[in-house]
């Protein structure tokens, strides 16, 4: 949060020429490369450090259940230690996995969106309604996660998965740079939605967010304070291990209903780009003898004009701007399958009974 405030304060003082924004746009590839390098280094550091974990560790360190197979490459990738920690001067002890889940990747996502918004303004002299919506929706998602950080502590990433290259790469490189592709596209080719387009996309976002947040709140309240009056009416079944599984409310509708809300919101991040695709056309006076536009800016002393049009590229850009929706669907289904395997191992026959009471996985009536 402090980072975003500093960035906004700098923008208020220096406008779109605030060095942070120009640095991000001008050094985009270098930033991706640096983050990949950090992910490799961090995964290697926590892997080596994990061998200091001993049974009955006094600091309550432990290995992830699936992270110490004995295969060096697999364990390095999937994560050998469950929650590796490091102690830093001034900051004290930091849980590396919890920190990486929210801070660098999620906040980096917002900063990239803002940098692309500033570039759109510098290039076109405006900020389109589509850019405002995407940046607002994605910022809401990030700050909602930060505000509800305690709820994250009950997720599979924290309770089950080790921290290795998979999560380091996902948090530091994949998330910020892939999730912000829509804003990067709009930085070059603004899309103007109009009133009806805005209302339609707001409806998609609102519907998805309502399912996502209300279902997660319901689950978190039930886990942390089952006596909360807001959930006192919910029905549940008790397992042999003593755990309680909700069979009414949102979680009686589908076993992973929050994933449905998450996926619906993903559409609101992509729809503002419309039928995507553009061509950059350059025009200039005919060059005089011996002159060539090698620098991409001047021919014979006259500036090269640039025009961004869709042309024959219309539709082809959707492979990039709508990639997030497809990828996220695959991610959520894969995560749901892992959840099912984990719960089947944990609850056994009780889980089979639970599946009879709540038959749908994510989308009621379909899947």
mmCIF file of C-alpha atoms in Angstrom, residues 130 134 182 185-186 189-193 201 267-277 310 314-319 321-322:
data_model
loop_
_atom_site.group_PDB
_atom_site.id
_atom_site.type_symbol
_atom_site.label_atom_id
_atom_site.label_comp_id
_atom_site.label_asym_id
_atom_site.label_seq_id
_atom_site.Cartn_x
_atom_site.Cartn_y
_atom_site.Cartn_z
ATOM 1 C CA UNK A 130 -11.893 0.590 -20.934
ATOM 2 C CA UNK A 134 -9.678 -2.756 -16.159
ATOM 3 C CA UNK A 182 -5.050 -6.342 -21.231
ATOM 4 C CA UNK A 185 -2.818 -3.764 -25.081
ATOM 5 C CA UNK A 186 -5.066 -0.786 -24.308
ATOM 6 C CA UNK A 189 -4.901 0.758 -28.849
ATOM 7 C CA UNK A 190 -7.569 2.447 -26.691
ATOM 8 C CA UNK A 191 -11.077 0.970 -26.782
ATOM 9 C CA UNK A 192 -14.063 3.210 -26.063
ATOM 10 C CA UNK A 193 -16.934 1.271 -24.540
ATOM 11 C CA UNK A 201 -19.112 -5.040 -17.989
ATOM 12 C CA UNK A 267 -14.230 -11.976 -18.024
ATOM 13 C CA UNK A 268 -14.606 -8.378 -16.854
ATOM 14 C CA UNK A 269 -10.827 -7.972 -17.175
ATOM 15 C CA UNK A 270 -10.842 -9.107 -20.811
ATOM 16 C CA UNK A 271 -14.138 -7.868 -22.263
ATOM 17 C CA UNK A 272 -13.062 -4.174 -22.208
ATOM 18 C CA UNK A 273 -10.490 -4.985 -24.918
ATOM 19 C CA UNK A 274 -13.313 -5.902 -27.304
ATOM 20 C CA UNK A 275 -12.430 -7.776 -30.501
ATOM 21 C CA UNK A 276 -8.734 -7.180 -30.088
ATOM 22 C CA UNK A 277 -5.923 -6.766 -32.574
ATOM 23 C CA UNK A 310 -7.138 -2.704 -36.430
ATOM 24 C CA UNK A 314 -8.847 -7.425 -35.886
ATOM 25 C CA UNK A 315 -9.639 -10.493 -33.817
ATOM 26 C CA UNK A 316 -6.123 -11.951 -33.800
ATOM 27 C CA UNK A 317 -5.193 -10.019 -30.665
ATOM 28 C CA UNK A 318 -7.837 -11.885 -28.683
ATOM 29 C CA UNK A 319 -5.374 -14.760 -28.309
ATOM 30 C CA UNK A 321 -6.157 -10.265 -24.379
ATOM 31 C CA UNK A 322 -8.482 -13.224 -23.653
#
